[in-house]
Amino acid sequence: GHLNTRYGETFTACFGAAGSAFSLLLVLNFIPKSTKTETSRSNGRSENQNKKVFSVGEITRLMKFPGVLRIFLIKVITGLPSGIFQVMFSIIALDFFKLGPEENGYLMAYFGIVQMVVQGGVIGRLTARLSETSLLLLSIAVSSVVGLAQAYMQTVFQLCVTVTPMIFSLSLLNVITDSMLTKSVPSSDTGTMLGLCASVQSLIRTIGPTIGGFLYVNYGLSSIGLIKFLVNAAVCVYLFYHSKTEKQRD
């Protein structure tokens, strides 16, 4: 924000490119070429030759494990509305709240601080005390309330108030769903499942701007919040009855 305000967009872009080049030098100098031991190399050559970079059959095989498809769909469905708001945030800040580059930078810094505090000091304690099913329900319920609040917010202060529970619900959802998915597959498939979980964010960033732009232009900011509220509320009700049914069976 400061660089863009004082020196312009060209200097800011060049400064970002210089930072990326410096990061590349750090990677080339300090990251080893191989993080695996020599024994694992020889044992893994035959396996790697039979595996492809992208395999629909491998994804289908993972989805057939008990509970994997349900949790993965929950991760995608509940993560999409929140992801739409995230990818549209810059447009919302500049167009709806009329913030300049410097104010937008301060707001992003605030988001980063909140995320560090939530992930470092809150989520770890909750996972040690509550079950994964309870935490999943909690994250989706909080996300539903946040969506309703975002549908009616009008000021930057109200945005900052909703950011803390939004980041909490997103971080908790990602941690819990990743944990549940990796536990549902064999240890040899943990890496593949983690990569599949990470691909959800790429999917959201791909389709999010198109959906978010259409909703924002035609129906306003409130439509994004209301859709987030309705989707998460529906999933929360489904999970509640599903967990209740499982307890009755047990």
Backbone as CSV, one residue per row, in Angstrom:
resi,resn,N_x,N_y,N_z,CA_x,CA_y,CA_z,C_x,C_y,C_z
1,GLY,0.800,-1.203,0.000,0.000,0.000,0.000,0.841,1.265,0.000
2,HIS,1.869,1.318,0.865,2.758,2.485,0.923,3.506,2.663,-0.397
3,LEU,4.037,1.561,-0.945,4.808,1.654,-2.185,3.933,2.110,-3.343
4,ASN,2.725,1.576,-3.408,1.833,1.940,-4.503,1.407,3.398,-4.416
5,THR,1.200,3.887,-3.192,0.764,5.271,-3.016,1.883,6.260,-3.314
6,ARG,3.104,5.941,-2.885,4.208,6.897,-2.990,4.975,6.791,-4.303
7,TYR,5.128,5.570,-4.836,6.001,5.398,-5.998,5.282,4.862,-7.235
8,GLY,4.037,4.470,-7.112,3.291,4.014,-8.276,3.267,2.504,-8.431
9,GLU,2.435,2.049,-9.362,2.239,0.617,-9.557,3.456,-0.061,-10.184
10,THR,4.167,0.661,-11.067,5.325,0.054,-11.736,6.412,-0.298,-10.736
11,PHE,6.723,0.641,-9.836,7.747,0.377,-8.834,7.311,-0.747,-7.899
12,THR,6.037,-0.773,-7.540,5.534,-1.825,-6.654,5.651,-3.195,-7.303
13,ALA,5.322,-3.274,-8.602,5.438,-4.546,-9.312,6.894,-4.990,-9.414
14,CYS,7.803,-4.054,-9.685,9.232,-4.386,-9.755,9.758,-4.829,-8.394
15,PHE,9.282,-4.186,-7.340,9.699,-4.571,-5.992,9.228,-5.992,-5.671
16,GLY,8.004,-6.322,-6.085,7.504,-7.677,-5.881,8.290,-8.700,-6.681
17,ALA,8.669,-8.336,-7.914,9.468,-9.240,-8.739,10.845,-9.465,-8.129
18,ALA,11.433,-8.404,-7.557,12.733,-8.543,-6.902,12.627,-9.451,-5.683
19,GLY,11.541,-9.324,-4.936,11.336,-10.206,-3.791,11.180,-11.653,-4.202
20,SER,10.480,-11.901,-5.305,10.326,-13.263,-5.804,11.663,-13.836,-6.269
21,ALA,12.481,-13.002,-6.921,13.805,-13.455,-7.360,14.691,-13.788,-6.168
22,PHE,14.601,-12.982,-5.108,15.374,-13.262,-3.900,14.924,-14.573,-3.261
23,SER,13.625,-14.834,-3.264,13.111,-16.096,-2.727,13.617,-17.277,-3.548
24,LEU,13.699,-17.091,-4.862,14.215,-18.149,-5.727,15.672,-18.455,-5.407
25,LEU,16.466,-17.420,-5.161,17.870,-17.636,-4.795,17.989,-18.383,-3.478
26,LEU,17.143,-18.060,-2.525,17.164,-18.770,-1.244,16.840,-20.251,-1.426
27,VAL,15.863,-20.538,-2.280,15.494,-21.930,-2.530,16.634,-22.680,-3.200
28,LEU,17.264,-22.057,-4.201,18.352,-22.717,-4.920,19.558,-22.968,-4.036
29,ASN,19.804,-22.102,-3.077,20.998,-22.220,-2.246,20.803,-23.088,-1.008
30,PHE,19.602,-23.127,-0.456,19.427,-23.767,0.848,18.520,-24.996,0.834
31,ILE,17.718,-25.191,-0.206,16.859,-26.374,-0.265,17.619,-27.485,-0.977
32,PRO,17.773,-28.660,-0.365,18.506,-29.753,-1.022,17.780,-30.258,-2.260
33,LYS,18.558,-30.824,-3.177,17.963,-31.326,-4.411,17.032,-32.499,-4.159
34,SER,17.342,-33.290,-3.155,16.490,-34.423,-2.816,16.372,-34.506,-1.306
35,THR,15.162,-34.621,-0.820,14.932,-34.741,0.622,14.755,-36.186,1.057
36,LYS,14.895,-37.130,0.106,14.738,-38.546,0.424,16.103,-39.202,0.582
37,THR,16.143,-40.273,1.325,17.381,-41.006,1.534,17.685,-41.865,0.313
38,GLU,18.910,-42.377,0.264,19.314,-43.187,-0.873,18.513,-44.477,-0.955
39,THR,18.173,-45.069,0.202,17.434,-46.327,0.178,16.033,-46.137,-0.381
40,SER,15.420,-45.023,-0.033,14.064,-44.790,-0.529,14.061,-44.517,-2.024
41,ARG,15.172,-44.021,-2.550,15.249,-43.786,-3.989,15.146,-45.094,-4.758
42,SER,15.981,-46.062,-4.361,16.009,-47.318,-5.092,14.701,-48.076,-4.957
43,ASN,14.074,-47.984,-3.789,12.821,-48.702,-3.590,11.663,-48.037,-4.301
44,GLY,11.763,-46.727,-4.524,10.626,-45.999,-5.081,10.683,-45.812,-6.577
45,ARG,11.782,-46.267,-7.222,11.892,-46.046,-8.661,10.816,-46.802,-9.429
46,SER,10.640,-48.082,-9.084,9.648,-48.868,-9.808,8.239,-48.360,-9.564
47,GLU,7.964,-47.883,-8.331,6.634,-47.364,-8.031,6.376,-46.065,-8.776
48,ASN,7.364,-45.192,-8.838,7.191,-43.908,-9.513,6.990,-44.073,-11.014
49,GLN,7.595,-45.121,-11.580,7.438,-45.337,-13.009,6.000,-45.715,-13.362
50,ASN,5.310,-46.374,-12.426,3.947,-46.809,-12.688,2.911,-45.748,-12.343
51,LYS,3.328,-44.663,-11.690,2.393,-43.620,-11.284,2.462,-42.439,-12.244
52,LYS,1.311,-41.832,-12.478,1.224,-40.665,-13.328,1.072,-39.421,-12.471
53,VAL,1.373,-38.269,-13.088,1.217,-37.014,-12.366,-0.255,-36.770,-12.032
54,PHE,-1.137,-37.069,-12.976,-2.572,-36.909,-12.746,-3.279,-38.165,-13.213
55,SER,-4.013,-38.794,-12.334,-4.697,-40.033,-12.656,-6.109,-39.990,-12.094
56,VAL,-7.093,-40.031,-12.989,-8.485,-40.052,-12.557,-8.786,-41.344,-11.810
57,GLY,-8.171,-42.430,-12.260,-8.379,-43.703,-11.586,-7.889,-43.691,-10.153
58,GLU,-6.762,-43.014,-9.903,-6.231,-42.912,-8.543,-7.165,-42.099,-7.656
59,ILE,-7.702,-41.009,-8.203,-8.645,-40.192,-7.434,-9.912,-40.982,-7.131
60,THR,-10.402,-41.721,-8.124,-11.604,-42.535,-7.916,-11.370,-43.602,-6.862
61,ARG,-10.189,-44.190,-6.864,-9.869,-45.224,-5.871,-9.882,-44.649,-4.461
62,LEU,-9.334,-43.444,-4.303,-9.321,-42.825,-2.979,-10.731,-42.483,-2.513
63,MET,-11.582,-42.068,-3.446,-12.943,-41.680,-3.074,-13.794,-42.864,-2.639
64,LYS,-13.351,-44.083,-2.950,-14.120,-45.268,-2.585,-13.885,-45.707,-1.145
65,PHE,-12.900,-45.128,-0.472,-12.689,-45.468,0.934,-13.848,-44.928,1.769
66,PRO,-14.215,-45.606,2.845,-15.377,-45.187,3.656,-15.245,-43.758,4.180
67,GLY,-16.246,-42.943,3.892,-16.306,-41.586,4.419,-15.525,-40.544,3.646
68,VAL,-14.680,-40.954,2.708,-13.813,-40.001,2.007,-14.626,-39.088,1.088
69,LEU,-15.506,-39.669,0.290,-16.276,-38.867,-0.663,-17.159,-37.852,0.059
70,ARG,-17.777,-38.256,1.150,-18.664,-37.353,1.895,-17.888,-36.175,2.468
71,ILE,-16.753,-36.440,3.110,-15.956,-35.361,3.703,-15.369,-34.462,2.622
72,PHE,-14.951,-35.054,1.509,-14.369,-34.250,0.437,-15.418,-33.324,-0.178
73,LEU,-16.628,-33.821,-0.373,-17.695,-32.970,-0.905,-18.054,-31.857,0.068
74,ILE,-18.051,-32.169,1.357,-18.305,-31.133,2.365,-17.226,-30.060,2.305
75,LYS,-15.983,-30.476,2.129,-14.875,-29.527,2.040,-15.041,-28.597,0.841
76,VAL,-15.446,-29.160,-0.295,-15.603,-28.352,-1.506,-16.823,-27.442,-1.410
77,ILE,-17.957,-28.003,-0.986,-19.213,-27.247,-0.974,-19.159,-26.099,0.024
78,THR,-18.655,-26.363,1.227,-18.597,-25.304,2.238,-17.456,-24.324,1.988
79,GLY,-16.414,-24.783,1.315,-15.284,-23.893,1.056,-15.495,-22.952,-0.105
80,LEU,-16.406,-23.303,-1.023,-16.624,-22.479,-2.212,-17.187,-21.096,-1.891
81,PRO,-18.251,-20.956,-1.076,-18.750,-19.602,-0.782,-17.726,-18.714,-0.085
82,SER,-16.988,-19.283,0.870,-15.948,-18.499,1.543,-14.822,-18.142,0.588
83,GLY,-14.480,-19.084,-0.305,-13.447,-18.805,-1.291,-13.849,-17.722,-2.268
84,ILE,-15.135,-17.668,-2.621,-15.624,-16.609,-3.509,-15.437,-15.247,-2.863
85,PHE,-15.751,-15.150,-1.573,-15.568,-13.874,-0.876,-14.092,-13.493,-0.820
86,GLN,-13.213,-14.469,-0.616,-11.786,-14.178,-0.528,-11.229,-13.679,-1.857
87,VAL,-11.566,-14.359,-2.954,-11.011,-13.946,-4.246,-11.609,-12.626,-4.713
88,MET,-12.791,-12.281,-4.203,-13.432,-11.021,-4.576,-13.109,-9.901,-3.597
89,PHE,-12.267,-10.172,-2.598,-12.075,-9.187,-1.540,-11.480,-7.880,-2.053
90,SER,-10.492,-7.964,-2.944,-9.866,-6.738,-3.455,-10.880,-5.859,-4.177
91,ILE,-11.746,-6.481,-4.973,-12.786,-5.717,-5.667,-13.770,-5.123,-4.669
92,ILE,-14.136,-5.904,-3.671,-15.078,-5.423,-2.656,-14.486,-4.252,-1.885
93,ALA,-13.197,-4.367,-1.526,-12.558,-3.296,-0.754,-12.461,-2.006,-1.561
94,LEU,-12.128,-2.109,-2.837,-11.954,-0.915,-3.663,-13.281,-0.331,-4.134
95,ASP,-14.222,-1.188,-4.482,-15.471,-0.706,-5.074,-16.566,-0.463,-4.030
96,PHE,-16.756,-1.404,-3.116,-17.852,-1.285,-2.150,-17.473,-0.388,-0.974
97,PHE,-16.281,-0.616,-0.402,-15.856,0.168,0.758,-15.032,1.396,0.387
98,LYS,-14.704,1.555,-0.896,-13.977,2.725,-1.397,-12.631,2.916,-0.696
99,LEU,-11.904,1.830,-0.492,-10.596,1.908,0.153,-9.511,2.131,-0.888
100,GLY,-8.471,2.889,-0.510,-7.319,3.078,-1.366,-6.319,1.952,-1.189
101,PRO,-5.261,1.943,-1.982,-4.257,0.882,-1.867,-3.620,0.807,-0.482
102,GLU,-3.352,1.972,0.133,-2.715,1.967,1.447,-3.646,1.388,2.511
103,GLU,-4.917,1.812,2.508,-5.876,1.276,3.474,-6.115,-0.213,3.245
104,ASN,-6.129,-0.611,1.982,-6.287,-2.027,1.669,-5.117,-2.840,2.206
105,GLY,-3.911,-2.269,2.133,-2.744,-2.946,2.681,-2.824,-3.116,4.186
106,TYR,-3.291,-2.084,4.882,-3.477,-2.195,6.330,-4.492,-3.285,6.670
107,LEU,-5.558,-3.352,5.889,-6.598,-4.345,6.139,-6.074,-5.761,5.913
108,MET,-5.271,-5.947,4.865,-4.683,-7.258,4.614,-3.710,-7.652,5.713
109,ALA,-2.964,-6.665,6.242,-2.064,-6.942,7.358,-2.848,-7.381,8.591
110,TYR,-3.986,-6.745,8.814,-4.847,-7.136,9.937,-5.342,-8.567,9.760
111,PHE,-5.722,-8.925,8.548,-6.162,-10.289,8.276,-5.048,-11.291,8.574
112,GLY,-3.820,-10.944,8.176,-2.699,-11.839,8.419,-2.420,-12.040,9.894
113,ILE,-2.511,-10.969,10.674,-2.285,-11.078,12.115,-3.351,-11.951,12.763
114,VAL,-4.603,-11.734,12.372,-5.696,-12.544,12.919,-5.504,-14.013,12.575
115,GLN,-5.075,-14.295,11.357,-4.871,-15.679,10.943,-3.756,-16.337,11.742
116,MET,-2.668,-15.624,11.998,-1.578,-16.186,12.794,-2.029,-16.496,14.213
117,VAL,-2.792,-15.584,14.801,-3.260,-15.792,16.175,-4.219,-16.975,16.244
118,VAL,-5.144,-17.042,15.297,-6.146,-18.110,15.312,-5.499,-19.472,15.091
119,GLN,-4.649,-19.577,14.082,-4.027,-20.861,13.781,-3.001,-21.271,14.825
120,GLY,-2.305,-20.295,15.389,-1.266,-20.633,16.350,-1.749,-20.833,17.770
121,GLY,-2.783,-20.102,18.182,-3.173,-20.156,19.584,-4.539,-20.697,19.892
122,VAL,-5.375,-20.893,18.884,-6.757,-21.300,19.150,-7.050,-22.708,18.639
123,ILE,-6.724,-22.959,17.384,-7.125,-24.227,16.768,-6.447,-25.418,17.438
124,GLY,-5.181,-25.279,17.783,-4.474,-26.378,18.432,-5.113,-26.797,19.744
125,ARG,-5.551,-25.843,20.531,-6.192,-26.158,21.808,-7.560,-26.798,21.611
126,LEU,-8.284,-26.350,20.595,-9.600,-26.934,20.340,-9.496,-28.380,19.870
127,THR,-8.534,-28.663,18.994,-8.379,-30.027,18.492,-7.971,-31.001,19.585
128,ALA,-7.337,-30.491,20.640,-6.937,-31.359,21.749,-8.094,-31.658,22.697
129,ARG,-9.148,-30.870,22.653,-10.243,-31.019,23.616,-11.522,-31.581,23.005
130,LEU,-11.785,-31.299,21.736,-13.045,-31.697,21.111,-12.804,-32.715,20.005
131,SER,-13.841,-33.470,19.677,-13.743,-34.458,18.610,-13.764,-33.774,17.244
132,GLU,-13.324,-34.512,16.235,-13.269,-33.944,14.889,-14.665,-33.639,14.345
133,THR,-15.632,-34.498,14.651,-16.996,-34.252,14.182,-17.575,-32.985,14.795
134,SER,-17.330,-32.785,16.093,-17.825,-31.580,16.764,-17.168,-30.330,16.204
135,LEU,-15.872,-30.409,15.938,-15.163,-29.253,15.385,-15.617,-28.949,13.960
136,LEU,-15.919,-29.990,13.191,-16.420,-29.775,11.833,-17.777,-29.075,11.864
137,LEU,-18.647,-29.520,12.759,-19.940,-28.862,12.925,-19.770,-27.418,13.380
138,LEU,-18.838,-27.197,14.295,-18.590,-25.847,14.804,-18.112,-24.917,13.699
139,SER,-17.172,-25.377,12.889,-16.627,-24.527,11.825,-17.694,-24.157,10.800
140,ILE,-18.542,-25.114,10.440,-19.579,-24.834,9.445,-20.660,-23.934,10.023
141,ALA,-21.011,-24.131,11.302,-22.011,-23.273,11.943,-21.517,-21.833,12.038
142,VAL,-20.255,-21.655,12.429,-19.684,-20.309,12.511,-19.638,-19.665,11.131
143,SER,-19.268,-20.442,10.115,-19.216,-19.911,8.754,-20.599,-19.479,8.275
144,SER,-21.630,-20.202,8.689,-22.992,-19.822,8.322,-23.383,-18.485,8.941
145,VAL,-23.062,-18.300,10.212,-23.363,-17.035,10.891,-22.572,-15.890,10.263
146,VAL,-21.321,-16.150,9.916,-20.493,-15.126,9.271,-21.093,-14.710,7.932
147,GLY,-21.587,-15.674,7.163,-22.218,-15.345,5.891,-23.423,-14.438,6.055
148,LEU,-24.229,-14.701,7.084,-25.387,-13.846,7.341,-24.954,-12.441,7.739
149,ALA,-23.884,-12.345,8.535,-23.378,-11.030,8.935,-22.793,-10.274,7.750
150,GLN,-22.078,-10.971,6.868,-21.492,-10.319,5.703,-22.551,-9.843,4.713
151,ALA,-23.712,-10.463,4.731,-24.779,-10.046,3.826,-25.326,-8.668,4.182
152,TYR,-25.179,-8.265,5.446,-25.755,-6.993,5.892,-24.708,-5.982,6.355
153,MET,-23.428,-6.281,6.205,-22.408,-5.329,6.642,-22.329,-4.154,5.668
154,GLN,-22.048,-2.971,6.225,-22.003,-1.747,5.433,-20.734,-0.936,5.656
155,THR,-19.995,-1.187,6.723,-18.823,-0.388,7.061,-17.589,-1.273,7.164
156,VAL,-16.423,-0.627,7.135,-15.165,-1.349,7.271,-15.046,-1.955,8.662
157,PHE,-15.558,-1.261,9.666,-15.522,-1.799,11.028,-16.302,-3.104,11.118
158,GLN,-17.457,-3.151,10.494,-18.239,-4.381,10.490,-17.510,-5.496,9.749
159,LEU,-16.793,-5.138,8.688,-15.991,-6.126,7.975,-14.908,-6.701,8.877
160,CYS,-14.216,-5.831,9.611,-13.157,-6.291,10.510,-13.704,-7.189,11.611
161,VAL,-14.930,-6.902,12.065,-15.544,-7.728,13.103,-15.841,-9.131,12.575
162,THR,-16.292,-9.223,11.329,-16.625,-10.531,10.763,-15.400,-11.318,10.313
163,VAL,-14.265,-10.645,10.176,-13.066,-11.320,9.672,-12.568,-12.380,10.650
164,THR,-12.573,-12.066,11.950,-12.040,-13.007,12.938,-12.782,-14.341,12.925
165,PRO,-14.119,-14.371,13.042,-14.796,-15.672,12.953,-14.693,-16.312,11.575
166,MET,-14.574,-15.495,10.509,-14.433,-16.066,9.175,-13.121,-16.835,9.049
167,ILE,-12.031,-16.228,9.491,-10.732,-16.898,9.429,-10.715,-18.109,10.352
168,PHE,-11.347,-17.984,11.513,-11.426,-19.115,12.440,-12.140,-20.299,11.797
169,SER,-13.280,-20.050,11.180,-14.047,-21.147,10.576,-13.310,-21.759,9.391
170,LEU,-12.681,-20.928,8.563,-11.945,-21.443,7.410,-10.747,-22.288,7.836
171,SER,-9.972,-21.774,8.782,-8.790,-22.499,9.245,-9.184,-23.813,9.903
172,LEU,-10.223,-23.770,10.729,-10.673,-24.982,11.408,-11.217,-25.998,10.414
173,LEU,-11.961,-25.525,9.421,-12.501,-26.433,8.405,-11.389,-27.121,7.629
174,ASN,-10.377,-26.371,7.213,-9.277,-26.960,6.443,-8.487,-27.965,7.270
175,VAL,-8.213,-27.624,8.521,-7.435,-28.522,9.379,-8.197,-29.815,9.646
176,ILE,-9.473,-29.697,9.991,-10.255,-30.873,10.364,-10.527,-31.766,9.160
177,THR,-10.923,-31.188,8.041,-11.208,-32.011,6.862,-9.951,-32.696,6.339
178,ASP,-8.821,-31.997,6.339,-7.565,-32.631,5.918,-7.202,-33.783,6.847
179,SER,-7.388,-33.581,8.150,-7.086,-34.634,9.118,-8.003,-35.836,8.931
180,MET,-9.288,-35.592,8.748,-10.239,-36.691,8.576,-9.985,-37.453,7.280
181,LEU,-9.631,-36.740,6.221,-9.393,-37.397,4.938,-8.122,-38.237,4.959
182,THR,-7.056,-37.711,5.545,-5.803,-38.474,5.589,-5.911,-39.689,6.503
183,LYS,-6.742,-39.607,7.536,-6.940,-40.759,8.421,-7.810,-41.833,7.783
184,SER,-8.571,-41.467,6.764,-9.495,-42.414,6.130,-8.834,-43.259,5.052
185,VAL,-7.595,-42.937,4.690,-6.890,-43.686,3.650,-5.650,-44.332,4.251
186,PRO,-5.084,-45.347,3.596,-3.843,-45.951,4.086,-2.699,-44.944,4.131
187,SER,-1.711,-45.235,4.951,-0.583,-44.315,5.108,0.174,-44.104,3.803
188,SER,0.171,-45.097,2.924,0.869,-44.952,1.645,0.179,-43.957,0.714
189,ASP,-1.097,-43.664,0.973,-1.850,-42.723,0.139,-2.006,-41.360,0.790
190,THR,-1.304,-41.125,1.896,-1.452,-39.854,2.602,-1.014,-38.678,1.739
191,GLY,0.113,-38.816,1.050,0.608,-37.730,0.207,-0.342,-37.408,-0.931
192,THR,-0.896,-38.444,-1.545,-1.859,-38.223,-2.628,-3.102,-37.509,-2.127
193,MET,-3.578,-37.905,-0.954,-4.767,-37.270,-0.392,-4.498,-35.821,-0.010
194,LEU,-3.319,-35.540,0.535,-2.977,-34.151,0.862,-2.917,-33.289,-0.397
195,GLY,-2.371,-33.851,-1.471,-2.356,-33.114,-2.732,-3.749,-32.869,-3.275
196,LEU,-4.633,-33.849,-3.097,-6.013,-33.680,-3.535,-6.725,-32.617,-2.705
197,CYS,-6.430,-32.582,-1.408,-7.010,-31.541,-0.549,-6.522,-30.151,-0.963
198,ALA,-5.236,-30.051,-1.298,-4.692,-28.757,-1.719,-5.279,-28.301,-3.048
199,SER,-5.678,-29.249,-3.884,-6.243,-28.877,-5.185,-7.602,-28.203,-5.056
200,VAL,-8.255,-28.358,-3.900,-9.550,-27.701,-3.696,-9.390,-26.186,-3.745
201,GLN,-8.311,-25.679,-3.141,-8.070,-24.235,-3.165,-7.830,-23.735,-4.586
202,SER,-7.112,-24.524,-5.383,-6.896,-24.137,-6.785,-8.202,-24.127,-7.563
203,LEU,-9.065,-25.095,-7.277,-10.373,-25.133,-7.934,-11.201,-23.904,-7.584
204,ILE,-11.181,-23.530,-6.305,-11.952,-22.364,-5.864,-11.411,-21.093,-6.501
205,ARG,-10.084,-20.957,-6.584,-9.492,-19.767,-7.201,-9.761,-19.713,-8.702
206,THR,-10.027,-20.862,-9.312,-10.295,-20.893,-10.750,-11.721,-20.464,-11.075
207,ILE,-12.683,-21.015,-10.352,-14.087,-20.716,-10.657,-14.648,-19.603,-9.783
208,GLY,-13.945,-19.261,-8.693,-14.445,-18.245,-7.777,-14.616,-16.863,-8.383
209,PRO,-13.619,-16.340,-9.120,-13.783,-14.997,-9.696,-14.965,-14.881,-10.652
210,THR,-15.214,-15.920,-11.450,-16.342,-15.865,-12.387,-17.675,-15.829,-11.647
211,ILE,-17.838,-16.741,-10.686,-19.093,-16.783,-9.927,-19.249,-15.530,-9.078
212,GLY,-18.158,-15.137,-8.392,-18.223,-13.960,-7.537,-18.497,-12.684,-8.308
213,GLY,-17.865,-12.534,-9.466,-18.104,-11.348,-10.280,-19.538,-11.262,-10.766
214,PHE,-20.089,-12.398,-11.169,-21.487,-12.413,-11.621,-22.440,-12.036,-10.489
215,LEU,-22.226,-12.612,-9.311,-23.106,-12.315,-8.176,-22.971,-10.863,-7.734
216,TYR,-21.733,-10.364,-7.681,-21.513,-9.004,-7.184,-22.098,-7.954,-8.124
217,VAL,-21.911,-8.144,-9.421,-22.399,-7.158,-10.387,-23.920,-7.168,-10.483
218,ASN,-24.515,-8.344,-10.448,-25.954,-8.452,-10.691,-26.800,-8.387,-9.422
219,TYR,-26.255,-8.861,-8.291,-27.076,-8.948,-7.083,-26.455,-8.261,-5.869
220,GLY,-25.234,-7.767,-5.998,-24.620,-7.037,-4.906,-23.873,-7.921,-3.927
221,LEU,-23.218,-7.275,-2.971,-22.409,-7.986,-1.982,-23.255,-8.886,-1.096
222,SER,-24.475,-8.484,-0.815,-25.326,-9.269,0.084,-25.603,-10.666,-0.462
223,SER,-25.618,-10.816,-1.790,-25.900,-12.130,-2.374,-24.815,-13.141,-2.023
224,ILE,-23.553,-12.690,-1.989,-22.453,-13.594,-1.642,-22.597,-14.070,-0.206
225,GLY,-22.932,-13.149,0.700,-23.109,-13.525,2.093,-24.307,-14.429,2.314
226,LEU,-25.419,-14.155,1.629,-26.620,-14.974,1.798,-26.417,-16.388,1.261
227,ILE,-25.738,-16.511,0.129,-25.452,-17.846,-0.405,-24.550,-18.616,0.550
228,LYS,-23.570,-17.937,1.110,-22.695,-18.572,2.090,-23.500,-19.045,3.296
229,PHE,-24.426,-18.228,3.754,-25.263,-18.591,4.898,-26.133,-19.805,4.585
230,LEU,-26.802,-19.801,3.441,-27.717,-20.886,3.095,-26.980,-22.204,2.873
231,VAL,-25.851,-22.148,2.164,-25.093,-23.370,1.875,-24.559,-23.991,3.159
232,ASN,-23.930,-23.179,4.000,-23.360,-23.712,5.238,-24.436,-24.163,6.216
233,ALA,-25.568,-23.462,6.249,-26.662,-23.882,7.127,-27.212,-25.239,6.696
234,ALA,-27.357,-25.439,5.387,-27.854,-26.723,4.886,-26.882,-27.858,5.207
235,VAL,-25.591,-27.622,5.013,-24.589,-28.647,5.316,-24.537,-28.922,6.815
236,CYS,-24.685,-27.881,7.626,-24.662,-28.044,9.079,-25.834,-28.910,9.547
237,VAL,-27.014,-28.673,8.991,-28.184,-29.491,9.340,-27.971,-30.940,8.913
238,TYR,-27.411,-31.135,7.723,-27.132,-32.493,7.248,-26.152,-33.212,8.171
239,LEU,-25.078,-32.547,8.551,-24.088,-33.167,9.428,-24.671,-33.479,10.799
240,PHE,-25.515,-32.593,11.293,-26.117,-32.808,12.609,-26.980,-34.072,12.611
241,TYR,-27.825,-34.213,11.607,-28.682,-35.393,11.540,-27.885,-36.649,11.208
242,HIS,-26.825,-36.504,10.420,-25.987,-37.657,10.087,-25.265,-38.173,11.327
243,SER,-24.698,-37.275,12.124,-24.023,-37.689,13.357,-25.010,-38.267,14.361
244,LYS,-26.228,-37.712,14.396,-27.256,-38.228,15.296,-27.677,-39.635,14.888
245,THR,-27.782,-39.879,13.582,-28.144,-41.207,13.088,-27.056,-42.219,13.393
246,GLU,-25.797,-41.823,13.256,-24.693,-42.733,13.554,-24.660,-43.107,15.029
247,LYS,-24.965,-42.151,15.906,-25.000,-42.449,17.339,-26.120,-43.428,17.672
248,GLN,-27.269,-43.286,17.015,-28.377,-44.202,17.259,-28.044,-45.609,16.778
249,ARG,-27.303,-45.716,15.672,-26.898,-47.034,15.182,-25.921,-47.697,16.136
250,ASP,-24.992,-46.897,16.678,-24.019,-47.455,17.618,-24.697,-47.906,18.912
